[in-house]
Short mmCIF file of C-alpha atoms and ligand atoms in Angstrom, two decimals:
data_model
loop_
_atom_site.label_atom_id
_atom_site.label_comp_id
_atom_site.label_asym_id
_atom_site.label_seq_id
_atom_site.Cartn_x
_atom_site.Cartn_y
_atom_site.Cartn_z
CA MET A 86 24.90 88.79 34.12
CA SER A 87 24.17 84.75 33.04
CA MET A 88 20.60 84.31 32.93
CA HIS A 89 21.10 80.22 33.26
CA SER A 90 24.54 78.22 34.85
CA THR A 91 24.96 75.78 32.89
CA SER A 92 24.45 72.51 34.19
CA THR A 93 25.18 68.94 32.91
CA VAL A 94 23.22 67.39 29.47
CA SER A 95 23.80 63.99 28.68
CA TYR A 96 23.97 63.32 25.55
CA PRO A 97 21.97 60.27 23.79
CA ARG A 98 23.85 57.97 21.55
CA ALA A 99 22.92 56.56 17.77
CA ASP A 100 21.52 53.05 18.24
CA VAL A 101 23.24 51.43 15.69
CA ASP A 102 25.35 48.50 15.96
CA PRO A 103 29.18 50.43 15.23
CA PRO A 104 30.77 47.60 12.36
CA SER A 105 33.71 46.09 14.32
CA GLY A 106 36.81 48.36 14.44
CA SER A 107 35.09 51.61 13.56
CA LEU A 108 36.23 54.87 15.19
CA PHE A 109 32.52 56.64 12.81
CA PRO A 110 29.84 53.43 13.99
CA HIS A 111 27.24 55.46 11.89
CA LYS A 112 25.73 54.75 7.89
CA HIS A 113 24.43 58.43 7.71
CA LEU A 114 25.43 62.12 8.73
CA LEU A 115 22.32 63.94 10.38
CA GLY A 116 22.99 65.89 13.08
CA ILE A 117 25.43 66.85 15.88
CA TRP A 118 23.31 64.93 19.22
CA GLY A 119 24.05 61.43 18.84
CA LEU A 120 28.22 61.59 17.62
CA ASP A 121 29.78 61.08 20.23
CA PRO A 122 33.48 61.91 21.56
CA THR A 123 35.23 59.76 19.56
CA SER A 124 33.33 59.72 16.70
CA ILE A 125 33.72 63.68 16.03
CA LYS A 126 37.30 63.68 17.37
CA HIS A 127 37.72 60.34 14.62
CA LEU A 128 35.75 63.25 11.76
CA LEU A 129 38.22 65.97 12.79
CA ASP A 130 41.45 63.79 12.43
CA VAL A 131 40.57 62.53 9.68
CA ALA A 132 39.29 66.76 8.43
CA ASP A 133 43.12 67.55 9.63
CA GLY A 134 44.92 65.59 7.17
CA TYR A 135 42.26 66.45 4.27
CA ALA A 136 42.58 70.59 5.22
CA ASP A 137 46.89 69.64 5.17
CA GLN A 138 46.43 68.13 1.88
CA ASN A 139 44.28 70.75 0.05
CA ARG A 140 47.39 72.64 0.63
CA THR A 141 49.76 70.93 -1.43
CA ALA A 142 49.30 70.41 -5.14
CA ASN A 143 48.50 67.54 -4.77
CA LYS A 144 44.80 68.05 -3.46
CA ASN A 145 43.22 64.60 -5.56
CA SER A 146 42.52 61.06 -5.18
CA SER A 147 40.81 58.63 -6.64
CA ILE A 148 40.16 56.85 -3.20
CA CYS A 149 36.12 56.77 -4.36
CA ALA A 150 36.51 57.06 -7.87
CA GLY A 151 33.95 54.38 -9.19
CA LEU A 152 31.28 56.32 -6.50
CA THR A 153 28.64 58.25 -6.68
CA GLN A 154 27.63 61.62 -5.26
CA ILE A 155 24.25 63.73 -5.25
CA ASN A 156 23.76 67.20 -4.09
CA LEU A 157 19.70 67.72 -3.25
CA PHE A 158 19.73 71.65 -2.08
CA PHE A 159 16.16 72.59 -1.54
CA GLU A 160 17.55 75.88 0.02
CA ASN A 161 20.28 77.91 -1.55
CA SER A 162 24.16 77.74 -0.79
CA THR A 163 27.62 78.96 -1.52
CA ARG A 164 29.95 77.88 0.60
CA THR A 165 27.97 74.22 1.43
CA LEU A 166 27.15 72.83 -1.86
CA MET A 167 30.48 74.15 -3.52
CA SER A 168 32.41 72.98 -1.36
CA PHE A 169 30.64 69.22 -0.69
CA GLU A 170 30.84 69.42 -4.94
CA ILE A 171 35.31 70.47 -4.66
CA ALA A 172 35.24 67.42 -1.41
CA GLY A 173 33.48 64.34 -3.40
CA LYS A 174 35.86 65.67 -7.10
CA ARG A 175 38.53 65.60 -4.74
CA LEU A 176 38.17 61.98 -3.93
CA GLY A 177 37.08 60.96 -7.20
CA LEU A 178 33.59 60.43 -6.74
CA ASP A 179 31.03 61.81 -9.61
CA THR A 180 29.59 64.19 -8.31
CA ILE A 181 26.23 65.57 -9.86
CA SER A 182 24.42 68.41 -7.62
CA MET A 183 20.56 68.56 -8.61
CA SER A 184 18.53 71.69 -9.37
CA THR A 185 15.25 71.43 -7.17
CA GLY A 186 13.86 74.67 -9.05
CA SER A 187 13.52 72.47 -12.63
CA SER A 188 13.34 69.18 -11.38
CA SER A 189 9.95 67.08 -10.64
CA ILE A 190 9.72 68.66 -7.17
CA LYS A 191 7.82 71.15 -8.55
CA LYS A 192 5.37 69.09 -10.54
CA GLY A 193 3.97 68.14 -6.90
CA GLU A 194 6.18 65.27 -6.89
CA THR A 195 6.79 64.72 -2.95
CA LEU A 196 10.58 64.02 -1.26
CA LEU A 197 9.60 60.69 -0.26
CA ASP A 198 9.22 59.95 -4.09
CA THR A 199 11.88 62.07 -4.99
CA ALA A 200 13.99 59.65 -1.93
CA ALA A 201 12.99 57.02 -4.28
CA THR A 202 13.47 57.93 -6.95
CA LEU A 203 17.10 58.83 -6.46
CA ASN A 204 17.99 55.67 -4.15
CA ALA A 205 16.32 53.98 -7.60
CA MET A 206 19.39 55.13 -9.26
CA HIS A 207 21.96 54.15 -6.33
CA PRO A 208 23.75 56.78 -5.54
CA ASP A 209 26.43 55.91 -3.00
CA VAL A 210 25.95 59.14 -0.92
CA LEU A 211 23.44 61.96 -0.92
CA VAL A 212 23.97 65.31 0.98
CA VAL A 213 20.16 67.01 1.45
CA ARG A 214 19.88 70.64 2.60
CA HIS A 215 16.57 71.28 3.42
CA GLY A 216 14.07 73.61 4.67
CA ASP A 217 12.42 71.66 7.25
CA SER A 218 12.85 69.98 10.05
CA GLY A 219 13.41 66.79 10.57
CA ALA A 220 13.16 66.08 6.52
CA VAL A 221 16.94 64.72 6.00
CA LYS A 222 16.75 61.89 8.49
CA LEU A 223 13.04 61.17 6.89
CA LEU A 224 14.81 60.54 3.93
CA SER A 225 17.96 58.81 4.69
CA GLU A 226 14.56 55.96 6.13
CA LYS A 227 14.31 55.21 2.05
CA MET A 228 17.86 55.47 1.31
CA ASP A 229 20.13 52.97 0.99
CA CYS A 230 23.29 54.76 0.32
CA ALA A 231 24.65 57.25 3.41
CA VAL A 232 22.64 60.49 3.85
CA ILE A 233 25.24 63.56 5.13
CA ASN A 234 23.04 66.40 6.60
CA ALA A 235 23.96 69.55 5.07
CA GLY A 236 20.78 71.57 7.08
CA ASP A 237 17.87 71.12 7.59
CA GLY A 238 15.13 73.65 9.32
CA ARG A 239 16.39 75.19 12.55
CA ALA A 240 17.98 71.78 13.32
CA GLU A 241 20.82 70.74 12.61
CA HIS A 242 24.00 71.70 10.19
CA PRO A 243 26.71 68.85 11.06
CA THR A 244 28.83 70.00 8.72
CA GLN A 245 29.55 73.50 10.02
CA ALA A 246 29.44 72.75 13.43
CA LEU A 247 32.23 70.37 12.67
CA LEU A 248 34.48 72.93 10.38
CA ASP A 249 33.94 75.24 13.20
CA ALA A 250 35.19 72.69 15.51
CA LEU A 251 38.63 72.11 13.00
CA THR A 252 38.99 75.63 13.08
CA ILE A 253 39.49 76.53 16.53
CA ARG A 254 41.32 73.13 17.04
CA ARG A 255 43.97 74.46 14.88
CA ARG A 256 43.68 77.58 15.66
CA LYS A 257 43.98 77.35 19.37
CA GLY A 258 44.98 74.07 19.93
CA GLN A 259 41.81 72.43 21.34
CA ILE A 260 38.01 72.55 22.48
CA HIS A 261 38.59 71.55 25.48
CA GLY A 262 38.46 74.54 28.25
CA GLN A 263 37.88 77.27 25.69
CA THR A 264 35.70 79.39 26.19
CA ILE A 265 33.15 79.75 22.31
CA VAL A 266 31.03 82.48 22.56
CA ILE A 267 28.25 82.46 20.12
CA CYS A 268 26.23 85.56 19.34
CA GLY A 269 22.95 86.63 17.53
CA ASP A 270 19.77 84.74 15.84
CA ILE A 271 19.92 81.47 18.15
CA ALA A 272 16.17 81.20 17.78
CA HIS A 273 16.72 80.00 14.03
CA SER A 274 20.12 79.05 13.53
CA ARG A 275 21.02 75.05 13.08
CA VAL A 276 24.49 76.30 13.13
CA ALA A 277 24.18 77.36 16.47
CA ARG A 278 22.68 74.24 17.15
CA SER A 279 24.91 72.10 16.32
CA ASN A 280 27.33 73.58 17.35
CA ILE A 281 26.37 74.24 21.19
CA TYR A 282 26.17 70.22 20.30
CA LEU A 283 29.38 69.85 19.23
CA LEU A 284 31.42 72.16 21.79
CA ASN A 285 28.94 70.37 25.01
CA ALA A 286 30.64 67.97 23.90
CA MET A 287 34.16 68.13 23.11
CA GLY A 288 34.34 69.76 27.09
CA ALA A 289 34.28 73.90 25.68
CA ARG A 290 32.58 76.34 27.81
CA VAL A 291 29.45 77.52 25.80
CA ARG A 292 27.42 81.22 25.99
CA LEU A 293 24.70 82.42 24.70
CA VAL A 294 24.19 86.31 23.47
CA ALA A 295 21.45 87.26 22.49
CA PRO A 296 17.82 89.22 22.95
CA PRO A 297 15.60 87.13 24.41
CA THR A 298 13.41 87.18 20.89
CA LEU A 299 16.45 84.73 19.07
CA LEU A 300 17.15 82.62 22.20
CA PRO A 301 15.08 78.92 21.51
CA LYS A 302 12.50 77.95 23.88
CA ASP A 303 14.58 74.77 25.02
CA VAL A 304 17.71 76.84 26.18
CA ASP A 305 17.78 76.02 30.08
CA ARG A 306 18.13 72.64 28.54
CA LEU A 307 21.72 72.90 26.84
CA GLY A 308 23.71 73.41 28.78
CA VAL A 309 24.98 77.12 27.83
CA GLU A 310 25.04 79.89 29.78
CA VAL A 311 22.69 83.00 28.29
CA PHE A 312 23.99 86.72 28.45
CA HIS A 313 21.52 89.49 27.13
CA ARG A 314 24.78 91.54 26.98
CA MET A 315 27.51 91.86 24.75
CA ASP A 316 29.75 93.40 26.97
CA GLU A 317 29.03 91.16 30.28
CA GLY A 318 28.92 88.00 27.63
CA LEU A 319 31.93 88.58 25.58
CA LYS A 320 34.48 89.58 28.67
CA GLY A 321 37.10 86.56 28.90
CA ALA A 322 35.83 85.37 25.41
CA ASP A 323 38.33 82.77 23.19
CA VAL A 324 36.13 82.65 20.36
CA VAL A 325 33.52 84.92 19.35
CA MET A 326 30.33 83.19 16.23
CA MET A 327 28.74 85.81 14.72
CA LEU A 328 25.32 84.19 13.36
CA ARG A 329 23.77 86.45 10.72
CA LEU A 330 20.30 87.19 11.04
CA GLN A 331 17.93 84.68 9.44
CA GLN A 332 15.04 86.31 8.41
CA GLU A 333 13.08 84.83 5.99
CA ARG A 334 12.60 82.55 9.27
CA MET A 335 10.64 85.24 11.29
CA LYS A 336 6.97 85.20 11.36
CA GLY A 337 6.20 88.87 13.27
CA ALA A 338 8.22 91.00 15.04
CA PHE A 339 11.48 89.87 16.44
CA LEU A 340 13.59 92.95 16.34
CA PRO A 341 12.95 96.33 16.67
CA SER A 342 15.58 97.63 14.07
CA LEU A 343 18.24 97.04 12.14
CA ARG A 344 19.76 99.48 13.44
CA GLU A 345 18.57 99.46 16.84
CA TYR A 346 20.07 95.35 16.58
CA TYR A 347 23.66 96.39 15.59
CA LYS A 348 23.88 99.30 18.15
CA PHE A 349 22.98 96.46 21.46
CA TRP A 350 23.70 92.62 19.57
CA GLY A 351 26.10 93.86 16.30
CA LEU A 352 30.30 93.22 17.11
CA THR A 353 32.74 95.68 16.70
CA ARG A 354 35.74 96.67 18.29
CA GLU A 355 34.80 98.66 21.08
CA LYS A 356 32.97 95.65 21.81
CA LEU A 357 35.56 93.25 21.43
CA ASN A 358 38.00 94.75 24.15
CA ALA A 359 35.57 92.91 26.45
CA ALA A 360 37.14 89.66 25.05
CA LYS A 361 41.12 88.39 25.31
CA ASP A 362 43.22 90.36 22.71
CA ASP A 363 43.78 86.63 20.99
CA VAL A 364 39.62 86.14 20.64
CA LEU A 365 39.21 84.20 17.29
CA ILE A 366 36.21 86.14 15.33
CA MET A 367 34.28 83.86 13.58
CA HIS A 368 30.99 84.04 11.20
CA PRO A 369 29.42 80.87 9.03
CA GLY A 370 28.21 82.80 6.49
CA PRO A 371 26.89 84.30 4.27
CA MET A 372 27.43 87.47 6.36
CA ASN A 373 25.53 91.43 7.52
CA ARG A 374 28.20 93.71 7.78
CA GLY A 375 26.70 97.01 9.04
CA VAL A 376 23.76 94.80 11.04
CA GLU A 377 25.73 91.52 12.97
CA ILE A 378 29.43 92.21 12.11
CA ALA A 379 30.92 95.65 11.84
CA SER A 380 33.28 95.57 8.20
CA ASP A 381 36.43 96.31 9.98
CA VAL A 382 36.06 93.35 12.45
CA ALA A 383 35.10 90.65 9.81
CA ASP A 384 38.03 91.13 7.68
CA ASP A 385 40.92 91.79 11.12
CA ILE A 386 43.78 89.70 9.14
CA ASP A 387 45.27 88.78 12.94
CA ARG A 388 42.19 88.02 14.95
CA SER A 389 39.18 86.72 12.35
CA ALA A 390 39.32 83.17 10.94
CA ILE A 391 35.94 83.61 8.56
CA GLU A 392 38.33 82.34 5.15
CA GLU A 393 39.34 79.94 7.19
CA GLN A 394 36.08 78.34 7.79
CA VAL A 395 35.55 77.81 4.21
CA GLU A 396 39.04 76.04 4.14
CA MET A 397 38.16 74.13 6.74
CA GLY A 398 34.88 73.24 5.51
CA VAL A 399 36.11 71.61 2.02
CA ALA A 400 38.21 69.33 4.31
CA VAL A 401 35.48 68.55 7.35
CA ARG A 402 33.46 67.44 3.48
CA MET A 403 35.94 65.55 2.24
CA ALA A 404 36.31 63.72 5.78
CA CYS A 405 32.63 62.83 5.79
CA ILE A 406 32.12 60.91 2.79
CA ASP A 407 35.92 59.82 3.09
CA VAL A 408 34.55 57.96 6.34
CA LEU A 409 31.07 56.77 5.66
CA THR A 410 32.17 55.61 2.46
CA ARG A 411 34.75 53.08 3.82
CA GLY A 412 33.73 49.19 4.02
CA LEU A 413 32.07 50.22 0.78
CA PRO A 414 32.93 47.11 -2.30
CA GLN A 415 34.47 49.74 -4.47
CA ARG A 416 36.13 51.52 -1.66
CA VAL A 417 37.92 48.12 -0.06
CA ASN A 418 39.20 47.68 -3.58
CA ALA A 419 41.05 51.45 -4.15
CA ASP A 420 42.47 51.08 -0.37
CA LYS A 421 43.80 47.94 -1.24
CA ALA A 422 45.77 49.29 -4.32
CA GLU A 423 46.85 51.88 -2.33
CA GLU A 424 48.42 50.55 0.46
CA THR A 425 49.84 48.30 -2.13
CA LYS A 426 51.21 51.80 -3.97
CA SER A 427 52.37 53.21 -0.62
N1 CP B 1555 27.47 78.64 6.22
C1 CP B 1555 26.43 78.21 4.99
O1 CP B 1555 25.79 76.83 5.77
O2 CP B 1555 26.50 78.82 3.86
P1 CP B 1555 25.77 78.56 2.71
O3 CP B 1555 24.37 78.46 3.24
O4 CP B 1555 26.04 79.27 1.91
O5 CP B 1555 25.57 77.41 2.12
#
């Protein structure tokens, strides 16, 4: 049974003056909150082109040659960090990933002093992951260049939501009208929050399935339907997104045991029978097989899009870097040179 009915949610627009003619009138990408559907669609359209280009032999371009990208990750990452590095390199940027473990942060330098230090080196793009919600926005206020949020605390992971949206759009043809079920540890998940904002903005029907202890406190204000049973939440689903249990963010007891969690909320073939036959199975990774998802479901070659999500991650991150650096003097010259060539 649905515990909350879908409500109309009004999404705020970012308070920036759009540069004339820009379809993405934002200096930074700090979250999906504040982006209107036109901006989201523009990023997805640009990323779609990169996804096609990445499947050809000519994956690289030099449109961002001469620009510098710094990746600053305060939390572990495989997919996001690697794909931002690859994305920057494919566009011709000089990319540098700063290891926070061996930086002066270990000597007590604050986040804001670190930001001021990096800003003095004149990067053109700064990609940041941080364990505290709001830390990336705080840092962006000290930077002259474009800042991209690669995940901040429980708040947002906008490029993950964009790559998920691109995967759905390419597999299902559109996002509008799809019934998309997000299952698992919603409370601690920045992926879930960014996806809820994006999918609602693009007209999907969003359902959450989770035990009451793993739902965020503000769930009533998210414009979603909430279920506590998988068989009810998955009924007629077009897409199911499973989430990892974020035990590193849990303080206290949220679950009886992992075995019991799998029994009630782990995605198995049997539970999937409630969804549509062509349901798309997604997971942002990293996965805990046998905890939130059965191996045979994760590896289902017909229905699982998990590896495609990773592939779309590179395309989406190329699009974000491309769009945010348009208008920089180096880009204007490179774009003119590209136009002359074609
Ligand atoms: N999905 C995701 O953010 O994965 P990583 O932590 O490996 O970057």
